[in-house]
Amino acid sequence: MLLDKDKLLKTFIELVKIDSESKNEIQVAEYIKKRLKKLNIPFVIDNSKNKTGSNHGNIIAKLNNNRSLPTILLSSHMDTVVPGNNIKPIVRNKTVVSSGDTILGADDKSGLAIILETLETLKTNKVNHYNIEAAITTCEEIGLLGAKYLDYKLLKAKEGIVLDSTSPERLVFKGPASDYFSIKIYGVESHSGINPELGISSIIASAEIITKMKTGRINKGTTINIGKIHGGSAINIVPGETVISCEIRSHSESTIEKEINKIKKIIKNVEEKYKKLNNKVRIKFTKERIYDSISIPKNAFIIRKILKVCKSSNYLINLVETGGGADANFFVKNGIETINLGTGMRDFHTKKETLILKEFYQSADIVLKTLIHES
Ligand SMILES: [Zn+2]
């Protein structure tokens, strides 16, 4: 049994034409619900929108088959990054691209199309398949919020596939934890022309911290980024406050601790230097967890099944580590061993975003075959 490729492409094209920048997923949610209703596949909407700020909740659909078989979770997200409105997809050279004014939205409408078509194929062909739960989330692009606030009581699956990555030859089984941290420097404001002597520049103090911090790739599994600096209020005022916003990602909790301690030491040294100068610089450090790391055992059922499918279909596939985060991080946190399979998308989050059709069809074929139970 095979997926209808033309229909899969048609669904993808329909999906990307629907505006759904983060927090505005309502129209694409209506499209999905309409498709599910037509197939008689039951679904519920959770209450996550109160916490995500979206105009719609996550959609959780269930296609049960046989009580004695395990349940597999499928997931992709409804929202896109900006500029994601009024997308005009163009099919060209066995790929799909946007007109160049917007992103394409293959991230993650390619995953959504695969889920919808897989459910339809299984439902209409009456094959023996695993029980399926589809968790279609909102607000992934603004901090995995849909998955973070999903009502996990509604899910039974212990294993899952997120469709939100590049090539279907990549099966992501390991990803880093991510922490946000900020360093807020309080100097002293003064008039820069009349009495600069009374001021202490928070921008200059922050520079002393930044230039001592190690950033970029720290080691194979760890990165640090200084993403934003906000400071000062006018060119004639010695700046009183500066905030440095940063991120650390690592596969290792002990490395996060070690690197954060190094940064705290740098802050302390700068603070002490200013103390000796009899100045009043204060520095406040805060850190918060964005998501935990994931590491799915290589012998997990879902990994074994996908590798087996790929072997018998002659598809190349590799277990890979990622430096990114996805809804899978929250599914894993909630007890669902979830891997991330690529769908054929490239250059996502840019106007050059492309969907490679051969890979898109291959990803869909892997998903469909993984869900079929050979008795
Ligand atoms: Zn995505």
Short mmCIF file of C-alpha atoms and ligand atoms in Angstrom, two decimals:
data_model
loop_
_atom_site.label_atom_id
_atom_site.label_comp_id
_atom_site.label_asym_id
_atom_site.label_seq_id
_atom_site.Cartn_x
_atom_site.Cartn_y
_atom_site.Cartn_z
CA MET A 1 0.00 0.00 0.00
CA LEU A 2 1.31 3.43 -0.93
CA LEU A 3 0.43 7.01 -0.21
CA ASP A 4 -1.03 8.97 -3.10
CA LYS A 5 1.86 11.37 -3.83
CA ASP A 6 -0.23 13.83 -5.83
CA LYS A 7 -2.75 14.06 -3.04
CA LEU A 8 0.03 14.53 -0.49
CA LEU A 9 1.44 17.42 -2.52
CA LYS A 10 -2.03 18.91 -2.97
CA THR A 11 -2.64 18.85 0.78
CA PHE A 12 0.75 20.46 1.39
CA ILE A 13 0.00 23.26 -1.09
CA GLU A 14 -3.41 23.85 0.50
CA LEU A 15 -1.86 23.99 3.97
CA VAL A 16 0.90 26.49 3.15
CA LYS A 17 -1.63 28.83 1.57
CA ILE A 18 -3.36 29.20 4.94
CA ASP A 19 -1.85 31.95 7.10
CA SER A 20 -0.71 30.58 10.46
CA GLU A 21 2.05 32.62 12.01
CA SER A 22 2.49 31.69 15.68
CA LYS A 23 -0.57 32.51 17.85
CA ASN A 24 -2.79 32.74 14.76
CA GLU A 25 -3.32 29.03 14.04
CA ILE A 26 -7.13 29.16 13.99
CA GLN A 27 -7.60 28.93 10.21
CA VAL A 28 -5.24 26.02 9.71
CA ALA A 29 -6.83 24.33 12.74
CA GLU A 30 -10.25 24.67 11.03
CA TYR A 31 -8.83 23.03 7.88
CA ILE A 32 -7.41 20.12 9.90
CA LYS A 33 -10.63 19.63 11.88
CA LYS A 34 -12.63 19.61 8.64
CA ARG A 35 -10.39 16.89 7.22
CA LEU A 36 -10.62 14.81 10.42
CA LYS A 37 -14.43 15.14 10.53
CA LYS A 38 -14.70 14.00 6.94
CA LEU A 39 -12.76 10.88 7.86
CA ASN A 40 -14.73 10.32 11.04
CA ILE A 41 -11.56 10.49 13.11
CA PRO A 42 -12.35 11.73 16.63
CA PHE A 43 -10.36 14.64 18.04
CA VAL A 44 -10.30 17.00 21.00
CA ILE A 45 -8.91 20.50 21.51
CA ASP A 46 -7.00 21.09 24.72
CA ASN A 47 -7.05 24.26 26.83
CA SER A 48 -3.48 25.29 26.02
CA LYS A 49 -4.53 28.51 24.32
CA ASN A 50 -5.05 30.17 27.72
CA LYS A 51 -1.35 29.72 28.36
CA THR A 52 0.17 29.95 24.87
CA GLY A 53 -1.68 33.10 23.82
CA SER A 54 -2.76 31.42 20.58
CA ASN A 55 -6.25 31.79 19.15
CA HIS A 56 -6.58 27.97 19.13
CA GLY A 57 -5.57 25.00 21.28
CA ASN A 58 -3.60 21.92 20.29
CA ILE A 59 -5.55 19.31 18.30
CA ILE A 60 -5.35 15.74 19.52
CA ALA A 61 -6.79 13.14 17.14
CA LYS A 62 -7.05 9.41 17.74
CA LEU A 63 -7.14 6.64 15.20
CA ASN A 64 -7.51 3.48 17.23
CA ASN A 65 -7.38 0.06 15.69
CA ASN A 66 -6.59 -2.78 18.03
CA ARG A 67 -6.49 -2.52 21.81
CA SER A 68 -3.70 -5.05 22.12
CA LEU A 69 -1.31 -3.00 19.95
CA PRO A 70 0.81 -0.12 21.25
CA THR A 71 -0.10 3.50 20.55
CA ILE A 72 2.24 5.64 18.46
CA LEU A 73 2.20 9.43 18.64
CA LEU A 74 2.58 11.52 15.48
CA SER A 75 3.22 15.21 15.81
CA SER A 76 3.87 18.36 13.86
CA HIS A 77 3.14 22.01 14.51
CA MET A 78 0.58 24.31 12.89
CA ASP A 79 2.43 27.60 13.28
CA THR A 80 5.09 29.18 11.10
CA VAL A 81 7.71 31.89 11.59
CA VAL A 82 7.39 35.29 9.91
CA PRO A 83 6.95 36.43 7.15
CA GLY A 84 4.42 33.66 6.79
CA ASN A 85 1.24 35.33 5.49
CA ASN A 86 -0.04 35.16 1.93
CA ILE A 87 2.41 32.42 0.88
CA LYS A 88 2.39 31.62 -2.84
CA PRO A 89 3.95 28.18 -3.29
CA ILE A 90 5.63 27.34 -6.59
CA VAL A 91 6.39 23.78 -7.70
CA ARG A 92 9.68 23.93 -9.60
CA ASN A 93 12.35 21.33 -10.47
CA LYS A 94 10.92 18.65 -8.19
CA THR A 95 10.86 21.07 -5.27
CA VAL A 96 8.39 23.53 -3.77
CA VAL A 97 9.55 27.08 -3.01
CA SER A 98 7.85 30.34 -2.07
CA SER A 99 7.59 33.35 -4.37
CA GLY A 100 10.54 34.83 -2.49
CA ASP A 101 8.57 37.37 -0.46
CA THR A 102 7.75 34.98 2.36
CA ILE A 103 8.91 31.75 3.94
CA LEU A 104 7.39 28.58 2.42
CA GLY A 105 6.08 27.03 5.63
CA ALA A 106 7.33 23.52 4.87
CA ASP A 107 8.32 23.91 8.52
CA ASP A 108 6.05 22.38 9.51
CA LYS A 109 3.20 22.03 6.99
CA SER A 110 5.19 19.23 5.35
CA GLY A 111 4.84 17.24 8.59
CA LEU A 112 1.16 18.19 8.87
CA ALA A 113 0.45 17.02 5.32
CA ILE A 114 2.17 13.71 6.01
CA ILE A 115 0.09 13.18 9.15
CA LEU A 116 -3.22 14.00 7.45
CA GLU A 117 -2.52 11.82 4.42
CA THR A 118 -1.19 8.95 6.53
CA LEU A 119 -4.31 8.96 8.69
CA GLU A 120 -6.52 9.08 5.61
CA THR A 121 -4.67 6.23 3.88
CA LEU A 122 -4.82 3.99 6.95
CA LYS A 123 -8.46 4.79 7.60
CA THR A 124 -9.68 4.26 4.04
CA ASN A 125 -7.59 1.16 3.27
CA LYS A 126 -8.57 -0.74 6.41
CA VAL A 127 -5.11 -2.17 7.10
CA ASN A 128 -3.94 -3.49 10.44
CA HIS A 129 -2.12 -0.59 12.05
CA TYR A 130 -0.91 0.54 15.45
CA ASN A 131 -3.19 2.79 17.44
CA ILE A 132 -2.34 6.34 16.52
CA GLU A 133 -2.50 9.62 18.39
CA ALA A 134 -1.80 12.79 16.45
CA ALA A 135 -0.81 15.81 18.53
CA ILE A 136 -0.94 18.85 16.28
CA THR A 137 0.52 21.75 18.20
CA THR A 138 0.52 25.55 18.20
CA CYS A 139 3.24 28.09 18.99
CA GLU A 140 6.22 25.78 18.42
CA GLU A 141 8.25 28.55 16.86
CA ILE A 142 7.98 30.84 19.88
CA GLY A 143 9.41 28.45 22.47
CA LEU A 144 7.63 25.10 21.95
CA LEU A 145 4.66 26.57 23.85
CA GLY A 146 1.93 24.29 22.45
CA ALA A 147 3.86 21.16 23.43
CA LYS A 148 4.89 22.72 26.73
CA TYR A 149 1.29 23.41 27.77
CA LEU A 150 -0.32 20.39 26.09
CA ASP A 151 -2.72 18.42 28.26
CA TYR A 152 -0.72 15.17 28.54
CA LYS A 153 -3.59 13.40 30.28
CA LEU A 154 -5.15 13.20 26.81
CA LEU A 155 -2.27 11.08 25.47
CA LYS A 156 -1.64 7.40 25.99
CA ALA A 157 1.31 6.85 23.63
CA LYS A 158 4.69 5.99 25.08
CA GLU A 159 6.58 6.37 21.78
CA GLY A 160 6.30 8.91 19.04
CA ILE A 161 7.49 10.54 15.84
CA VAL A 162 7.78 14.29 15.43
CA LEU A 163 7.96 15.34 11.78
CA ASP A 164 9.94 18.55 12.02
CA SER A 165 13.43 18.22 10.62
CA THR A 166 15.36 18.34 7.34
CA SER A 167 16.18 15.07 5.55
CA PRO A 168 14.36 11.75 6.07
CA GLU A 169 17.82 10.20 6.10
CA ARG A 170 18.23 11.80 9.52
CA LEU A 171 16.57 10.32 12.57
CA VAL A 172 17.20 12.67 15.48
CA PHE A 173 17.42 10.74 18.74
CA LYS A 174 19.50 13.12 20.82
CA GLY A 175 19.16 16.84 21.48
CA PRO A 176 20.52 19.36 23.98
CA ALA A 177 18.90 21.06 26.93
CA SER A 178 18.51 24.81 26.54
CA ASP A 179 18.79 27.50 29.21
CA TYR A 180 18.12 31.20 28.81
CA PHE A 181 20.23 33.48 30.95
CA SER A 182 20.46 37.20 31.32
CA ILE A 183 23.03 39.50 32.85
CA LYS A 184 21.63 42.84 33.96
CA ILE A 185 24.15 45.56 34.70
CA TYR A 186 23.15 48.57 36.76
CA GLY A 187 25.53 51.54 36.42
CA VAL A 188 24.82 55.15 37.31
CA GLU A 189 23.13 57.60 34.95
CA SER A 190 24.40 61.13 34.53
CA HIS A 191 24.45 63.91 31.95
CA SER A 192 27.21 63.00 29.54
CA GLY A 193 28.12 66.59 28.70
CA ILE A 194 27.74 68.37 32.02
CA ASN A 195 28.92 65.80 34.57
CA PRO A 196 30.10 62.54 33.00
CA GLU A 197 32.31 62.03 36.10
CA LEU A 198 29.20 61.20 38.13
CA GLY A 199 28.09 58.44 35.80
CA ILE A 200 29.16 54.83 35.48
CA SER A 201 28.45 53.36 32.07
CA SER A 202 26.59 50.05 32.22
CA ILE A 203 27.46 49.54 28.54
CA ILE A 204 31.19 49.69 29.23
CA ALA A 205 30.82 47.36 32.22
CA SER A 206 28.85 44.91 30.06
CA ALA A 207 31.60 45.02 27.44
CA GLU A 208 34.06 43.93 30.09
CA ILE A 209 31.92 40.86 30.76
CA ILE A 210 31.19 40.03 27.13
CA THR A 211 34.80 40.18 25.98
CA LYS A 212 35.79 37.65 28.65
CA MET A 213 32.95 35.21 27.91
CA LYS A 214 33.61 32.23 25.69
CA THR A 215 30.86 31.90 23.08
CA GLY A 216 30.03 29.82 20.00
CA ARG A 217 30.88 26.13 20.12
CA ILE A 218 32.31 25.33 23.53
CA ASN A 219 32.70 21.60 22.85
CA LYS A 220 31.05 18.96 20.65
CA GLY A 221 27.73 19.06 22.48
CA THR A 222 27.69 22.58 23.93
CA THR A 223 27.10 26.06 22.52
CA ILE A 224 26.76 29.52 24.07
CA ASN A 225 25.28 32.53 22.31
CA ILE A 226 24.96 36.18 23.29
CA GLY A 227 21.80 36.92 21.35
CA LYS A 228 20.73 40.41 22.36
CA ILE A 229 22.02 43.49 24.11
CA HIS A 230 19.77 46.28 25.32
CA GLY A 231 21.27 49.30 27.00
CA GLY A 232 21.15 53.04 27.37
CA SER A 233 18.43 55.53 26.65
CA ALA A 234 19.94 58.52 24.80
CA ILE A 235 23.28 59.68 23.40
CA ASN A 236 23.60 62.44 26.01
CA ILE A 237 23.07 60.17 29.01
CA VAL A 238 25.71 57.90 30.53
CA PRO A 239 23.79 54.60 30.35
CA GLY A 240 22.44 53.31 33.64
CA GLU A 241 21.13 49.90 32.64
CA THR A 242 22.23 47.23 30.15
CA VAL A 243 20.84 43.74 29.71
CA ILE A 244 22.75 40.96 27.95
CA SER A 245 20.46 38.08 26.87
CA CYS A 246 22.12 34.74 26.23
CA GLU A 247 21.52 31.07 25.67
CA ILE A 248 23.44 27.95 26.56
CA ARG A 249 22.65 24.56 25.01
CA SER A 250 24.27 21.30 25.95
CA HIS A 251 23.76 17.55 25.92
CA SER A 252 25.41 17.52 29.35
CA GLU A 253 23.93 19.05 32.51
CA SER A 254 27.35 19.09 34.20
CA THR A 255 28.82 21.10 31.31
CA ILE A 256 26.00 23.63 31.63
CA GLU A 257 26.79 23.96 35.32
CA LYS A 258 30.52 24.30 34.67
CA GLU A 259 30.12 26.94 31.95
CA ILE A 260 27.58 28.94 33.94
CA ASN A 261 29.95 28.94 36.91
CA LYS A 262 32.71 30.34 34.69
CA ILE A 263 30.39 33.15 33.58
CA LYS A 264 29.39 33.89 37.17
CA LYS A 265 33.07 34.16 38.05
CA ILE A 266 33.64 36.67 35.24
CA ILE A 267 30.70 38.70 36.56
CA LYS A 268 32.09 38.60 40.09
CA ASN A 269 35.52 39.78 38.94
CA VAL A 270 34.03 42.72 37.06
CA GLU A 271 31.87 43.58 40.06
CA GLU A 272 34.90 43.49 42.36
CA LYS A 273 36.93 45.64 40.03
CA TYR A 274 34.25 48.32 40.19
CA LYS A 275 34.00 47.98 43.96
CA LYS A 276 37.71 48.75 44.25
CA LEU A 277 37.13 51.90 42.21
CA ASN A 278 34.57 52.89 44.85
CA ASN A 279 31.81 52.70 42.32
CA LYS A 280 28.33 51.34 42.63
CA VAL A 281 27.93 48.88 39.78
CA ARG A 282 25.53 46.05 40.54
CA ILE A 283 25.08 42.99 38.32
CA LYS A 284 22.14 40.62 38.42
CA PHE A 285 22.30 37.16 36.88
CA THR A 286 19.16 35.11 36.12
CA LYS A 287 18.76 31.77 34.40
CA GLU A 288 15.75 29.74 33.35
CA ARG A 289 15.27 26.35 31.73
CA ILE A 290 13.67 26.47 28.26
CA TYR A 291 13.64 22.72 27.65
CA ASP A 292 15.38 19.58 28.84
CA SER A 293 17.70 17.45 26.74
CA ILE A 294 16.52 14.30 25.01
CA SER A 295 18.26 11.00 24.49
CA ILE A 296 16.18 8.10 23.18
CA PRO A 297 17.70 4.63 23.67
CA LYS A 298 18.84 3.19 20.36
CA ASN A 299 16.90 0.01 21.06
CA ALA A 300 13.59 1.85 21.59
CA PHE A 301 10.72 0.24 19.70
CA ILE A 302 10.11 3.28 17.50
CA ILE A 303 13.76 3.46 16.40
CA ARG A 304 13.98 -0.27 15.71
CA LYS A 305 10.76 -0.16 13.68
CA ILE A 306 11.84 2.81 11.55
CA LEU A 307 15.29 1.32 10.89
CA LYS A 308 13.63 -1.93 9.83
CA VAL A 309 11.24 -0.13 7.47
CA CYS A 310 14.11 1.82 5.90
CA LYS A 311 16.21 -1.30 5.47
CA SER A 312 13.46 -3.19 3.66
CA SER A 313 12.67 -0.15 1.47
CA ASN A 314 16.35 0.52 0.69
CA TYR A 315 16.27 3.96 2.26
CA LEU A 316 19.44 5.30 3.80
CA ILE A 317 18.92 6.44 7.40
CA ASN A 318 21.24 7.53 10.21
CA LEU A 319 20.67 8.15 13.88
CA VAL A 320 21.87 11.70 14.47
CA GLU A 321 22.27 14.25 17.26
CA THR A 322 20.90 17.74 16.84
CA GLY A 323 21.79 21.10 18.32
CA GLY A 324 18.20 22.25 18.05
CA GLY A 325 15.03 21.88 20.08
CA ALA A 326 11.60 20.66 18.98
CA ASP A 327 8.25 19.67 20.45
CA ALA A 328 9.90 16.26 20.96
CA ASN A 329 11.76 17.75 23.93
CA PHE A 330 8.45 18.22 25.77
CA PHE A 331 7.00 14.88 24.69
CA VAL A 332 10.09 13.16 26.09
CA LYS A 333 9.81 15.16 29.31
CA ASN A 334 6.25 13.82 29.60
CA GLY A 335 7.27 10.19 29.20
CA ILE A 336 6.89 9.68 25.43
CA GLU A 337 10.05 8.45 23.71
CA THR A 338 9.91 10.66 20.64
CA ILE A 339 12.30 10.84 17.71
CA ASN A 340 12.32 13.55 15.05
CA LEU A 341 12.20 12.46 11.41
CA GLY A 342 13.06 14.81 8.55
CA THR A 343 10.40 15.68 5.96
CA GLY A 344 12.51 17.12 3.12
CA MET A 345 12.52 20.77 4.21
CA ARG A 346 15.61 22.93 3.73
CA ASP A 347 16.62 26.53 4.53
CA PHE A 348 13.63 26.89 6.82
CA HIS A 349 13.10 30.21 8.64
CA THR A 350 14.27 31.97 5.44
CA LYS A 351 12.59 33.14 2.24
CA LYS A 352 14.65 30.53 0.40
CA GLU A 353 12.87 27.71 2.23
CA THR A 354 12.49 24.67 -0.03
CA LEU A 355 10.71 21.33 0.11
CA ILE A 356 12.48 18.54 -1.77
CA LEU A 357 9.67 16.37 -3.11
CA LYS A 358 11.59 13.10 -3.34
CA GLU A 359 12.48 13.38 0.34
CA PHE A 360 8.97 14.50 1.27
CA TYR A 361 7.47 11.38 -0.34
CA GLN A 362 10.14 9.19 1.25
CA SER A 363 9.40 10.59 4.70
CA ALA A 364 5.67 9.95 4.22
CA ASP A 365 6.37 6.41 3.06
CA ILE A 366 8.52 5.73 6.14
CA VAL A 367 5.79 7.05 8.45
CA LEU A 368 3.05 5.02 6.77
CA LYS A 369 5.04 1.79 6.81
CA THR A 370 6.10 2.33 10.43
CA LEU A 371 2.47 2.57 11.48
CA ILE A 372 1.45 -0.65 9.77
CA HIS A 373 1.49 -3.72 11.96
CA GLU A 374 2.68 -6.84 10.21
CA SER A 375 1.06 -9.77 11.92
ZN ZN B 1 9.40 23.37 12.91
#
